[in-house]
């Protein structure tokens, strides 16, 4: 199983960056939103402090009541 990431952008946030992208699972035609917030730690290493990967189920539930 492999994901492909496109439309990757990095936006400054307090203490680090928000890295956003579209995630396409292998063998699928659809793309889902994903992001992570990375912050530089006192030891100089970068740490992911927050992460979100939309799932297909979340996408369906979002549009359930709108008819889209």
Short mmCIF file of N, CA, C and O in Angstrom, two decimals:
data_model
loop_
_atom_site.label_atom_id
_atom_site.label_comp_id
_atom_site.label_asym_id
_atom_site.label_seq_id
_atom_site.Cartn_x
_atom_site.Cartn_y
_atom_site.Cartn_z
N UNK A 1 0.85 -1.17 0.00
CA UNK A 1 0.00 0.00 0.00
C UNK A 1 0.89 1.22 0.00
O UNK A 1 1.82 1.32 0.79
N UNK A 2 0.57 2.19 -0.86
CA UNK A 2 1.40 3.38 -1.00
C UNK A 2 0.52 4.59 -1.28
O UNK A 2 -0.46 4.49 -2.01
N UNK A 3 0.87 5.74 -0.71
CA UNK A 3 0.18 6.99 -0.98
C UNK A 3 1.08 7.86 -1.84
O UNK A 3 2.30 7.83 -1.71
N UNK A 4 0.46 8.65 -2.71
CA UNK A 4 1.17 9.66 -3.49
C UNK A 4 0.66 11.02 -3.04
O UNK A 4 -0.55 11.22 -2.92
N UNK A 5 1.58 11.94 -2.79
CA UNK A 5 1.22 13.27 -2.31
C UNK A 5 1.49 14.31 -3.40
O UNK A 5 2.54 14.30 -4.02
N UNK A 6 0.50 15.19 -3.63
CA UNK A 6 0.64 16.26 -4.62
C UNK A 6 0.18 17.58 -3.99
O UNK A 6 -0.38 17.59 -2.89
N UNK A 7 0.36 18.67 -4.73
CA UNK A 7 -0.05 20.00 -4.26
C UNK A 7 0.50 20.30 -2.86
O UNK A 7 -0.23 20.79 -2.00
N UNK A 8 1.75 19.99 -2.64
CA UNK A 8 2.36 20.15 -1.33
C UNK A 8 2.73 21.62 -1.12
O UNK A 8 3.39 22.22 -1.96
N UNK A 9 2.27 22.17 0.01
CA UNK A 9 2.60 23.55 0.36
C UNK A 9 3.04 23.60 1.83
O UNK A 9 2.55 22.81 2.65
N UNK A 10 3.94 24.52 2.14
CA UNK A 10 4.38 24.74 3.51
C UNK A 10 4.06 26.17 3.89
O UNK A 10 4.45 27.11 3.19
N UNK A 11 3.33 26.34 4.97
CA UNK A 11 2.92 27.66 5.44
C UNK A 11 3.47 27.87 6.85
O UNK A 11 3.30 27.00 7.71
N UNK A 12 4.15 29.00 7.10
CA UNK A 12 4.65 29.26 8.44
C UNK A 12 3.52 29.34 9.47
O UNK A 12 2.47 29.94 9.21
N UNK A 13 3.73 28.71 10.62
CA UNK A 13 2.84 28.83 11.78
C UNK A 13 3.75 29.10 12.97
O UNK A 13 4.97 28.98 12.87
N UNK A 14 3.17 29.43 14.10
CA UNK A 14 3.97 29.75 15.28
C UNK A 14 4.90 28.60 15.64
O UNK A 14 4.45 27.49 15.95
N UNK A 15 6.19 28.82 15.54
CA UNK A 15 7.18 27.82 15.93
C UNK A 15 7.49 26.76 14.90
O UNK A 15 8.22 25.82 15.18
N UNK A 16 6.91 26.85 13.70
CA UNK A 16 7.18 25.82 12.70
C UNK A 16 6.45 26.05 11.40
O UNK A 16 6.27 27.17 10.97
N UNK A 17 5.98 24.94 10.79
CA UNK A 17 5.32 25.00 9.50
C UNK A 17 4.14 24.04 9.46
O UNK A 17 4.18 22.97 10.06
N UNK A 18 3.13 24.44 8.70
CA UNK A 18 2.02 23.54 8.38
C UNK A 18 2.25 23.08 6.94
O UNK A 18 2.31 23.89 6.02
N UNK A 19 2.42 21.77 6.77
CA UNK A 19 2.66 21.19 5.45
C UNK A 19 1.36 20.52 5.01
O UNK A 19 0.92 19.55 5.62
N UNK A 20 0.75 21.08 3.95
CA UNK A 20 -0.53 20.57 3.45
C UNK A 20 -0.33 19.90 2.10
O UNK A 20 0.58 20.26 1.35
N UNK A 21 -1.20 18.95 1.80
CA UNK A 21 -1.10 18.24 0.52
C UNK A 21 -2.41 17.53 0.20
O UNK A 21 -3.33 17.51 1.00
N UNK A 22 -2.45 16.95 -1.00
CA UNK A 22 -3.52 16.04 -1.37
C UNK A 22 -2.90 14.64 -1.43
O UNK A 22 -1.82 14.45 -1.98
N UNK A 23 -3.58 13.68 -0.82
CA UNK A 23 -3.09 12.31 -0.71
C UNK A 23 -3.92 11.40 -1.61
O UNK A 23 -5.14 11.38 -1.52
N UNK A 24 -3.25 10.64 -2.47
CA UNK A 24 -3.95 9.69 -3.34
C UNK A 24 -3.46 8.28 -3.01
O UNK A 24 -2.30 7.94 -3.24
N UNK A 25 -4.35 7.45 -2.44
CA UNK A 25 -3.97 6.07 -2.17
C UNK A 25 -3.69 5.30 -3.47
O UNK A 25 -4.31 5.58 -4.51
N UNK A 26 -2.78 4.36 -3.40
CA UNK A 26 -2.44 3.58 -4.60
C UNK A 26 -3.67 2.86 -5.13
O UNK A 26 -4.49 2.35 -4.37
N UNK A 27 -3.82 2.86 -6.44
CA UNK A 27 -4.94 2.17 -7.09
C UNK A 27 -6.25 2.92 -7.07
O UNK A 27 -7.27 2.39 -7.50
N UNK A 28 -6.26 4.15 -6.55
CA UNK A 28 -7.51 4.92 -6.46
C UNK A 28 -7.42 6.17 -7.33
O UNK A 28 -6.34 6.65 -7.65
N UNK A 29 -8.59 6.69 -7.71
CA UNK A 29 -8.65 7.90 -8.54
C UNK A 29 -8.87 9.16 -7.71
O UNK A 29 -8.64 10.26 -8.17
N UNK A 30 -9.35 9.01 -6.48
CA UNK A 30 -9.69 10.17 -5.66
C UNK A 30 -8.47 10.66 -4.86
O UNK A 30 -7.51 9.93 -4.65
N UNK A 31 -8.57 11.92 -4.44
CA UNK A 31 -7.53 12.52 -3.60
C UNK A 31 -8.18 13.07 -2.34
O UNK A 31 -9.30 13.56 -2.38
N UNK A 32 -7.47 12.97 -1.24
CA UNK A 32 -7.97 13.39 0.06
C UNK A 32 -7.03 14.40 0.70
O UNK A 32 -5.81 14.37 0.45
N UNK A 33 -7.55 15.27 1.53
CA UNK A 33 -6.73 16.29 2.19
C UNK A 33 -5.87 15.66 3.28
O UNK A 33 -6.29 14.71 3.96
N UNK A 34 -4.68 16.23 3.44
CA UNK A 34 -3.78 15.81 4.51
C UNK A 34 -2.94 17.01 4.93
O UNK A 34 -2.68 17.91 4.13
N UNK A 35 -2.57 17.05 6.21
CA UNK A 35 -1.62 18.07 6.65
C UNK A 35 -0.88 17.59 7.89
O UNK A 35 -1.32 16.67 8.57
N UNK A 36 0.26 18.20 8.14
CA UNK A 36 0.98 17.99 9.38
C UNK A 36 1.61 19.31 9.80
O UNK A 36 1.92 20.15 8.95
N UNK A 37 1.72 19.50 11.09
CA UNK A 37 2.41 20.66 11.62
C UNK A 37 3.72 20.16 12.22
O UNK A 37 3.73 19.21 13.02
N UNK A 38 4.82 20.75 11.75
CA UNK A 38 6.14 20.37 12.25
C UNK A 38 6.76 21.56 12.97
O UNK A 38 6.62 22.70 12.53
N UNK A 39 7.42 21.27 14.10
CA UNK A 39 8.05 22.32 14.88
C UNK A 39 9.46 21.88 15.27
O UNK A 39 9.68 20.71 15.61
N UNK A 40 10.38 22.84 15.20
CA UNK A 40 11.76 22.55 15.56
C UNK A 40 11.88 22.52 17.07
O UNK A 40 11.44 23.44 17.76
N UNK A 41 12.49 21.46 17.58
CA UNK A 41 12.63 21.26 19.01
C UNK A 41 13.92 21.90 19.52
O UNK A 41 14.83 22.19 18.75
N UNK A 42 14.03 22.09 20.83
CA UNK A 42 15.24 22.69 21.41
C UNK A 42 16.53 21.94 21.04
O UNK A 42 17.59 22.54 20.94
N UNK A 43 16.41 20.63 20.79
CA UNK A 43 17.60 19.84 20.43
C UNK A 43 17.94 19.97 18.94
O UNK A 43 18.86 19.32 18.45
N UNK A 44 17.16 20.78 18.19
CA UNK A 44 17.43 21.00 16.77
C UNK A 44 16.70 20.06 15.83
O UNK A 44 16.69 20.27 14.62
N UNK A 45 16.06 19.03 16.36
CA UNK A 45 15.32 18.08 15.52
C UNK A 45 13.91 18.60 15.27
O UNK A 45 13.35 19.34 16.08
N UNK A 46 13.34 18.21 14.12
CA UNK A 46 11.97 18.58 13.77
C UNK A 46 11.03 17.48 14.24
O UNK A 46 11.32 16.29 14.10
N UNK A 47 9.89 17.89 14.79
CA UNK A 47 8.91 16.94 15.33
C UNK A 47 7.53 17.24 14.75
O UNK A 47 7.12 18.42 14.70
N UNK A 48 6.82 16.21 14.32
CA UNK A 48 5.42 16.38 13.90
C UNK A 48 4.60 16.52 15.17
O UNK A 48 4.55 15.61 16.00
N UNK A 49 3.95 17.68 15.33
CA UNK A 49 3.16 17.92 16.55
C UNK A 49 1.66 17.73 16.32
O UNK A 49 0.90 17.62 17.28
N UNK A 50 1.25 17.72 15.07
CA UNK A 50 -0.16 17.51 14.72
C UNK A 50 -0.22 16.94 13.32
O UNK A 50 0.59 17.30 12.46
N UNK A 51 -1.18 16.03 13.10
CA UNK A 51 -1.29 15.40 11.79
C UNK A 51 -2.76 15.08 11.52
O UNK A 51 -3.49 14.68 12.42
N UNK A 52 -3.18 15.27 10.26
CA UNK A 52 -4.54 14.93 9.87
C UNK A 52 -4.50 14.34 8.46
O UNK A 52 -3.86 14.88 7.57
N UNK A 53 -5.15 13.21 8.31
CA UNK A 53 -5.31 12.60 6.99
C UNK A 53 -6.78 12.25 6.83
O UNK A 53 -7.30 11.40 7.54
N UNK A 54 -7.42 12.93 5.90
CA UNK A 54 -8.84 12.69 5.63
C UNK A 54 -9.00 11.27 5.08
O UNK A 54 -8.13 10.77 4.36
N UNK A 55 -10.11 10.63 5.42
CA UNK A 55 -10.42 9.31 4.88
C UNK A 55 -11.61 9.43 3.95
O UNK A 55 -12.36 10.41 3.98
N UNK A 56 -11.81 8.42 3.15
CA UNK A 56 -12.94 8.42 2.23
C UNK A 56 -14.26 8.46 3.00
O UNK A 56 -15.20 9.13 2.60
N UNK A 57 -14.34 7.78 4.13
CA UNK A 57 -15.55 7.78 4.95
C UNK A 57 -15.85 9.20 5.44
O UNK A 57 -16.99 9.66 5.39
N UNK A 58 -14.83 9.94 5.89
CA UNK A 58 -15.03 11.32 6.33
C UNK A 58 -15.59 12.16 5.18
O UNK A 58 -16.45 13.00 5.38
N UNK A 59 -15.08 11.93 4.00
CA UNK A 59 -15.53 12.68 2.82
C UNK A 59 -17.01 12.42 2.56
O UNK A 59 -17.77 13.33 2.28
N UNK A 60 -17.44 11.16 2.65
CA UNK A 60 -18.85 10.82 2.44
C UNK A 60 -19.73 11.45 3.52
O UNK A 60 -20.79 11.99 3.24
N UNK A 61 -19.30 11.38 4.77
CA UNK A 61 -20.10 11.93 5.87
C UNK A 61 -20.24 13.44 5.76
O UNK A 61 -21.29 13.99 6.08
N UNK A 62 -19.22 14.10 5.28
CA UNK A 62 -19.27 15.56 5.12
C UNK A 62 -20.38 15.96 4.17
O UNK A 62 -21.06 16.96 4.36
N UNK A 63 -20.61 15.19 3.11
CA UNK A 63 -21.59 15.54 2.09
C UNK A 63 -22.92 14.81 2.25
O UNK A 63 -23.81 14.97 1.44
N UNK A 64 -23.06 14.02 3.31
CA UNK A 64 -24.25 13.20 3.52
C UNK A 64 -25.55 14.00 3.49
O UNK A 64 -26.49 13.64 2.81
N UNK A 65 -25.59 15.12 4.17
CA UNK A 65 -26.82 15.90 4.29
C UNK A 65 -26.96 16.99 3.22
O UNK A 65 -27.99 17.62 3.13
N UNK A 66 -25.92 17.17 2.40
CA UNK A 66 -25.99 18.23 1.40
C UNK A 66 -26.44 17.73 0.05
O UNK A 66 -26.77 18.51 -0.82
N UNK A 67 -26.38 16.41 -0.16
CA UNK A 67 -26.78 15.85 -1.45
C UNK A 67 -25.72 15.96 -2.51
O UNK A 67 -25.95 15.67 -3.67
N UNK A 68 -24.49 16.39 -2.13
CA UNK A 68 -23.39 16.53 -3.10
C UNK A 68 -22.77 15.19 -3.41
O UNK A 68 -22.79 14.28 -2.68
#
